[in-house]
Amino acid sequence: MSSTGTAPVAPPTPARLRRSHSGISQAHRGYLFVAPFLVLFVLLFVLPLVYAAYLSLFREQLVGGTVFTGLGNYTRALGDEQLITGVLRVVRFFFLQVPIMLVLALFAALAIDSGLLHAAKVFRLGIFVPYAVPAVVATLMWGYLYGPSFGPFAQLADKLNLPSPPFLSEELMLGSLANIVTWEFTGYNMIILYAALRSIPHDLYEAAAVDGAGSWRTAWSIKIPALRPALLLCLIFSVIGSFQLFAEPQLMQRLAPNVINSAYTPNLYAYTLAFTSQEVNYAAAVSFLLGLVIVVASYAVLFLTNRRSQS
């Protein structure tokens, strides 16, 4: 105790000074920064998801109004041939489109990173620009090119006295859609792969050069193995995007209504159920099942990839 009979007061610590200066602790400031995102996440994602789950448990009837059906809508969806056919169709689309797109994106990223490409910045921008084009505009543009009577391919075939290419036929429609999506997203995946290439330590390249490895050997033995995480990320994005295919077939349906029906893809089927047939409850169940399929497919890709890398 001091001579005045009072205990000495401890000097304020830096943490106490920060707390007293602003009235908010350092930890609470972090929550304040995250709060806007959490609010928007709850309002725009969590609450609509919960509401859709709630709707999927009911059914609208002409007599009796809305009735609780539990898992009745999900049972109906599991036996819906249109939905099953649409899911199998997007699986075919995935195996047709994604390998070609990823190979093109990988080749473009390796070419830009090699340093041997003239006007590399122009080349990179030219590949990425289609991704900046909205899907609606891209589909309308390619729909014009595919046109059997007014498209440039059809006009060229007519001048050569050849039959018009049946791009909008039932046999080639899936390939035509795959071409549109590949044109749109090759640049997006190329940017991801190119960014991963730029993060590879240059020491590995120097060691490969000392060992006498050329450009192709360096790309095969160093660059491509280092790109496995980035390629896996692109593959997961492609799984999600393939099962959510909507804009392209929805617009192409107007050009080929006899080929693309309202259940051509699961997303298009759910949209038609909700906004054309007014079966909102069943559409919610279909959407939830589609989300479950995407989760299972993504997990299968991760599981098989990790198992192969460990073996």
CSV table of C-alpha atoms in Angstrom, one decimal, residues 66-307:
chain,number,residue,atom,x,y,z
A,66,THR,CA,-52.5,-27.9,-49.5
A,67,VAL,CA,-52.0,-31.2,-47.7
A,68,PHE,CA,-48.9,-32.6,-46.0
A,69,THR,CA,-47.4,-35.5,-47.8
A,70,GLY,CA,-44.1,-36.0,-46.0
A,71,LEU,CA,-41.7,-37.7,-48.5
A,72,GLY,CA,-44.4,-38.3,-51.0
A,73,ASN,CA,-43.0,-35.8,-53.5
A,74,TYR,CA,-39.6,-37.4,-53.2
A,75,THR,CA,-41.0,-40.9,-53.8
A,76,ARG,CA,-42.7,-39.6,-56.9
A,77,ALA,CA,-39.5,-38.0,-58.1
A,78,LEU,CA,-37.5,-41.2,-57.7
A,79,GLY,CA,-39.9,-42.9,-60.0
A,80,ASP,CA,-40.3,-40.1,-62.5
A,81,GLU,CA,-39.0,-41.3,-65.9
A,82,GLN,CA,-38.6,-37.8,-67.2
A,83,LEU,CA,-36.4,-36.8,-64.3
A,84,ILE,CA,-34.3,-39.9,-64.5
A,85,THR,CA,-33.9,-39.5,-68.3
A,86,GLY,CA,-32.8,-35.9,-67.8
A,87,VAL,CA,-30.2,-36.9,-65.2
A,88,LEU,CA,-28.8,-39.6,-67.4
A,89,ARG,CA,-28.6,-37.1,-70.3
A,90,VAL,CA,-26.6,-34.6,-68.3
A,91,VAL,CA,-24.3,-37.4,-67.2
A,92,ARG,CA,-23.7,-38.1,-70.9
A,93,PHE,CA,-23.1,-34.4,-71.4
A,94,PHE,CA,-20.5,-34.4,-68.6
A,95,PHE,CA,-18.5,-37.2,-70.1
A,96,LEU,CA,-18.8,-35.6,-73.6
A,97,GLN,CA,-18.0,-32.0,-72.8
A,98,VAL,CA,-15.8,-31.8,-69.7
A,99,PRO,CA,-12.8,-33.9,-70.9
A,100,ILE,CA,-12.5,-31.8,-74.1
A,101,MET,CA,-12.9,-28.5,-72.2
A,102,LEU,CA,-10.3,-29.4,-69.5
A,103,VAL,CA,-7.8,-30.6,-72.1
A,104,LEU,CA,-8.1,-27.4,-74.1
A,105,ALA,CA,-7.8,-25.3,-70.9
A,106,LEU,CA,-4.7,-27.3,-69.9
A,107,PHE,CA,-3.1,-26.9,-73.3
A,108,ALA,CA,-3.8,-23.2,-73.3
A,109,ALA,CA,-2.4,-22.7,-69.8
A,110,LEU,CA,0.7,-24.6,-70.6
A,111,ALA,CA,1.2,-22.7,-73.8
A,112,ILE,CA,0.9,-19.3,-72.1
A,113,ASP,CA,3.2,-20.4,-69.2
A,114,SER,CA,5.9,-21.7,-71.5
A,115,GLY,CA,7.0,-18.2,-72.5
A,116,LEU,CA,7.4,-19.4,-76.1
A,117,LEU,CA,4.0,-18.0,-77.3
A,118,HIS,CA,4.0,-14.7,-79.1
A,119,ALA,CA,1.4,-12.2,-77.9
A,120,ALA,CA,0.7,-14.3,-74.9
A,121,LYS,CA,-1.4,-11.6,-73.3
A,122,VAL,CA,-3.6,-11.2,-76.3
A,123,PHE,CA,-4.0,-15.0,-76.6
A,124,ARG,CA,-4.9,-15.3,-72.9
A,125,LEU,CA,-7.5,-12.5,-73.2
A,126,GLY,CA,-8.9,-14.0,-76.4
A,127,ILE,CA,-9.6,-17.3,-74.7
A,128,PHE,CA,-11.0,-15.7,-71.5
A,129,VAL,CA,-13.4,-13.2,-73.3
A,130,PRO,CA,-16.1,-15.8,-74.1
A,131,TYR,CA,-16.5,-16.4,-70.4
A,132,ALA,CA,-17.4,-12.7,-70.0
A,133,VAL,CA,-20.1,-13.1,-72.6
A,134,PRO,CA,-23.5,-13.9,-70.9
A,135,ALA,CA,-24.8,-17.4,-71.5
A,136,VAL,CA,-27.9,-16.0,-73.1
A,137,VAL,CA,-25.9,-14.0,-75.7
A,138,ALA,CA,-23.6,-17.0,-76.3
A,139,THR,CA,-26.5,-19.4,-76.9
A,140,LEU,CA,-28.3,-17.0,-79.2
A,141,MET,CA,-25.1,-16.4,-81.2
A,142,TRP,CA,-24.4,-20.1,-81.6
A,143,GLY,CA,-28.1,-20.8,-82.3
A,144,TYR,CA,-27.8,-18.4,-85.3
A,145,LEU,CA,-24.6,-20.3,-86.4
A,146,TYR,CA,-26.4,-23.6,-86.1
A,147,GLY,CA,-29.5,-22.4,-88.1
A,148,PRO,CA,-30.4,-25.0,-90.7
A,149,SER,CA,-31.8,-22.4,-93.1
A,150,PHE,CA,-30.2,-19.0,-92.3
A,151,GLY,CA,-26.9,-19.9,-90.5
A,152,PRO,CA,-23.6,-19.4,-92.2
A,153,PHE,CA,-22.8,-23.2,-92.1
A,154,ALA,CA,-26.1,-23.9,-93.9
A,155,GLN,CA,-25.4,-21.2,-96.5
A,156,LEU,CA,-21.9,-22.5,-97.1
A,157,ALA,CA,-23.3,-26.0,-97.5
A,158,ASP,CA,-25.9,-24.8,-99.9
A,159,LYS,CA,-23.3,-23.1,-102.1
A,160,LEU,CA,-21.3,-26.3,-102.2
A,161,ASN,CA,-24.5,-28.3,-103.0
A,162,LEU,CA,-24.2,-30.2,-99.8
A,163,PRO,CA,-26.9,-31.0,-97.2
A,164,SER,CA,-27.3,-28.5,-94.3
A,165,PRO,CA,-25.4,-29.7,-91.2
A,166,PRO,CA,-28.0,-31.1,-88.7
A,167,PHE,CA,-26.6,-29.3,-85.7
A,168,LEU,CA,-30.1,-29.1,-84.1
A,169,SER,CA,-31.1,-32.7,-84.7
A,170,GLU,CA,-31.7,-35.1,-81.9
A,171,GLU,CA,-28.4,-36.9,-82.7
A,172,LEU,CA,-26.2,-33.8,-82.6
A,173,MET,CA,-28.0,-31.6,-80.1
A,174,LEU,CA,-26.1,-32.7,-77.1
A,175,GLY,CA,-22.8,-32.1,-78.9
A,176,SER,CA,-24.0,-28.7,-80.1
A,177,LEU,CA,-24.8,-27.8,-76.5
A,178,ALA,CA,-21.4,-29.2,-75.4
A,179,ASN,CA,-19.7,-27.0,-77.9
A,180,ILE,CA,-21.4,-23.8,-76.6
A,181,VAL,CA,-20.5,-24.6,-73.0
A,182,THR,CA,-16.9,-25.5,-74.0
A,183,TRP,CA,-16.6,-22.2,-75.8
A,184,GLU,CA,-17.9,-20.4,-72.7
A,185,PHE,CA,-15.8,-22.0,-69.9
A,186,THR,CA,-12.5,-23.0,-71.4
A,187,GLY,CA,-11.1,-19.6,-70.6
A,188,TYR,CA,-12.4,-19.7,-67.1
A,189,ASN,CA,-10.7,-23.0,-66.4
A,190,MET,CA,-7.5,-21.9,-68.2
A,191,ILE,CA,-7.2,-18.9,-65.8
A,192,ILE,CA,-7.4,-21.3,-62.8
A,193,LEU,CA,-4.8,-23.6,-64.2
A,194,TYR,CA,-2.5,-20.7,-65.3
A,195,ALA,CA,-2.7,-19.2,-61.8
A,196,ALA,CA,-1.7,-22.6,-60.4
A,197,LEU,CA,1.3,-22.8,-62.8
A,198,ARG,CA,2.5,-19.4,-61.7
A,199,SER,CA,2.7,-20.6,-58.1
A,200,ILE,CA,5.2,-23.5,-58.9
A,201,PRO,CA,8.6,-22.7,-57.5
A,202,HIS,CA,11.2,-21.8,-60.2
A,203,ASP,CA,13.7,-24.0,-58.4
A,204,LEU,CA,12.0,-27.0,-59.9
A,205,TYR,CA,12.4,-25.7,-63.4
A,206,GLU,CA,16.1,-24.9,-62.8
A,207,ALA,CA,16.7,-28.4,-61.5
A,208,ALA,CA,15.0,-29.9,-64.5
A,209,ALA,CA,17.1,-27.7,-66.8
A,210,VAL,CA,20.2,-28.9,-65.1
A,211,ASP,CA,19.1,-32.5,-65.6
A,212,GLY,CA,18.7,-31.8,-69.3
A,213,ALA,CA,14.9,-31.8,-69.4
A,214,GLY,CA,13.3,-30.0,-72.3
A,215,SER,CA,10.0,-28.1,-72.5
A,216,TRP,CA,7.8,-31.1,-73.1
A,217,ARG,CA,9.5,-33.2,-70.4
A,218,THR,CA,9.2,-30.3,-67.9
A,219,ALA,CA,5.6,-29.9,-68.7
A,220,TRP,CA,4.9,-33.6,-68.3
A,221,SER,CA,7.0,-34.3,-65.2
A,222,ILE,CA,6.7,-31.1,-63.2
A,223,LYS,CA,3.8,-28.9,-64.4
A,224,ILE,CA,1.0,-31.3,-64.9
A,225,PRO,CA,1.6,-33.2,-61.6
A,226,ALA,CA,1.7,-29.9,-59.8
A,227,LEU,CA,-1.7,-29.0,-61.4
A,228,ARG,CA,-3.6,-31.9,-59.9
A,229,PRO,CA,-5.3,-29.9,-57.2
A,230,ALA,CA,-6.2,-27.2,-59.7
A,231,LEU,CA,-7.5,-29.8,-62.1
A,232,LEU,CA,-9.5,-31.4,-59.4
A,233,LEU,CA,-11.1,-28.0,-58.5
A,234,CYS,CA,-12.0,-27.5,-62.2
A,235,LEU,CA,-13.5,-31.0,-62.3
A,236,ILE,CA,-15.7,-30.3,-59.3
A,237,PHE,CA,-16.9,-27.0,-60.8
A,238,SER,CA,-17.6,-28.9,-64.0
A,239,VAL,CA,-19.6,-31.6,-62.2
A,240,ILE,CA,-21.8,-28.9,-60.5
A,241,GLY,CA,-22.1,-26.9,-63.8
A,242,SER,CA,-23.1,-30.0,-65.8
A,243,PHE,CA,-25.9,-31.0,-63.5
A,244,GLN,CA,-27.1,-27.4,-63.4
A,245,LEU,CA,-27.3,-27.0,-67.1
A,246,PHE,CA,-30.2,-24.7,-67.9
A,247,ALA,CA,-29.7,-21.5,-69.9
A,248,GLU,CA,-28.4,-23.2,-73.0
A,249,PRO,CA,-31.1,-25.9,-73.5
A,250,GLN,CA,-33.8,-23.5,-72.4
A,251,LEU,CA,-33.0,-21.0,-75.2
A,252,MET,CA,-32.2,-23.7,-77.8
A,253,GLN,CA,-35.6,-25.2,-77.1
A,254,ARG,CA,-37.1,-22.3,-79.2
A,255,LEU,CA,-35.0,-23.3,-82.2
A,256,ALA,CA,-35.6,-27.1,-81.9
A,257,PRO,CA,-38.8,-27.6,-79.9
A,258,ASN,CA,-39.2,-31.1,-81.2
A,259,VAL,CA,-35.7,-32.1,-79.9
A,260,ILE,CA,-35.5,-30.3,-76.5
A,261,ASN,CA,-38.6,-30.9,-74.4
A,262,SER,CA,-39.4,-29.4,-71.0
A,263,ALA,CA,-37.6,-32.2,-69.2
A,264,TYR,CA,-34.4,-32.2,-71.3
A,265,THR,CA,-32.3,-31.4,-68.2
A,266,PRO,CA,-33.2,-31.7,-64.5
A,267,ASN,CA,-32.9,-28.0,-64.0
A,268,LEU,CA,-35.1,-27.2,-67.0
A,269,TYR,CA,-37.6,-29.8,-65.7
A,270,ALA,CA,-37.8,-28.2,-62.2
A,271,TYR,CA,-38.2,-24.8,-63.8
A,272,THR,CA,-41.1,-26.0,-66.0
A,273,LEU,CA,-42.8,-27.7,-63.1
A,274,ALA,CA,-42.6,-24.5,-60.9
A,275,PHE,CA,-43.4,-21.8,-63.4
A,276,THR,CA,-45.4,-23.5,-66.2
A,277,SER,CA,-47.2,-26.4,-64.5
A,278,GLN,CA,-47.5,-24.6,-61.2
A,279,GLU,CA,-46.3,-27.6,-59.3
A,280,VAL,CA,-44.1,-25.7,-56.9
A,281,ASN,CA,-44.0,-28.3,-54.2
A,282,TYR,CA,-43.0,-31.1,-56.5
A,283,ALA,CA,-40.4,-28.8,-58.2
A,284,ALA,CA,-38.9,-28.1,-54.8
A,285,ALA,CA,-38.5,-31.9,-54.2
A,286,VAL,CA,-36.9,-32.3,-57.6
A,287,SER,CA,-34.5,-29.5,-56.9
A,288,PHE,CA,-33.5,-31.1,-53.6
A,289,LEU,CA,-32.9,-34.4,-55.2
A,290,LEU,CA,-30.8,-32.8,-57.9
A,291,GLY,CA,-28.7,-31.1,-55.2
A,292,LEU,CA,-28.3,-34.5,-53.5
A,293,VAL,CA,-27.1,-36.0,-56.8
A,294,ILE,CA,-24.6,-33.2,-57.2
A,295,VAL,CA,-23.2,-33.8,-53.7
A,296,VAL,CA,-22.9,-37.5,-54.3
A,297,ALA,CA,-21.2,-37.0,-57.7
A,298,SER,CA,-18.8,-34.4,-56.3
A,299,TYR,CA,-17.9,-36.7,-53.4
A,300,ALA,CA,-17.4,-39.6,-55.8
A,301,VAL,CA,-15.0,-37.5,-57.8
A,302,LEU,CA,-13.0,-36.5,-54.7
A,303,PHE,CA,-13.0,-40.0,-53.4
A,304,LEU,CA,-11.8,-41.6,-56.6
A,305,THR,CA,-9.2,-38.9,-57.2
A,306,ASN,CA,-7.7,-39.1,-53.7
A,307,ARG,CA,-7.7,-42.9,-53.8
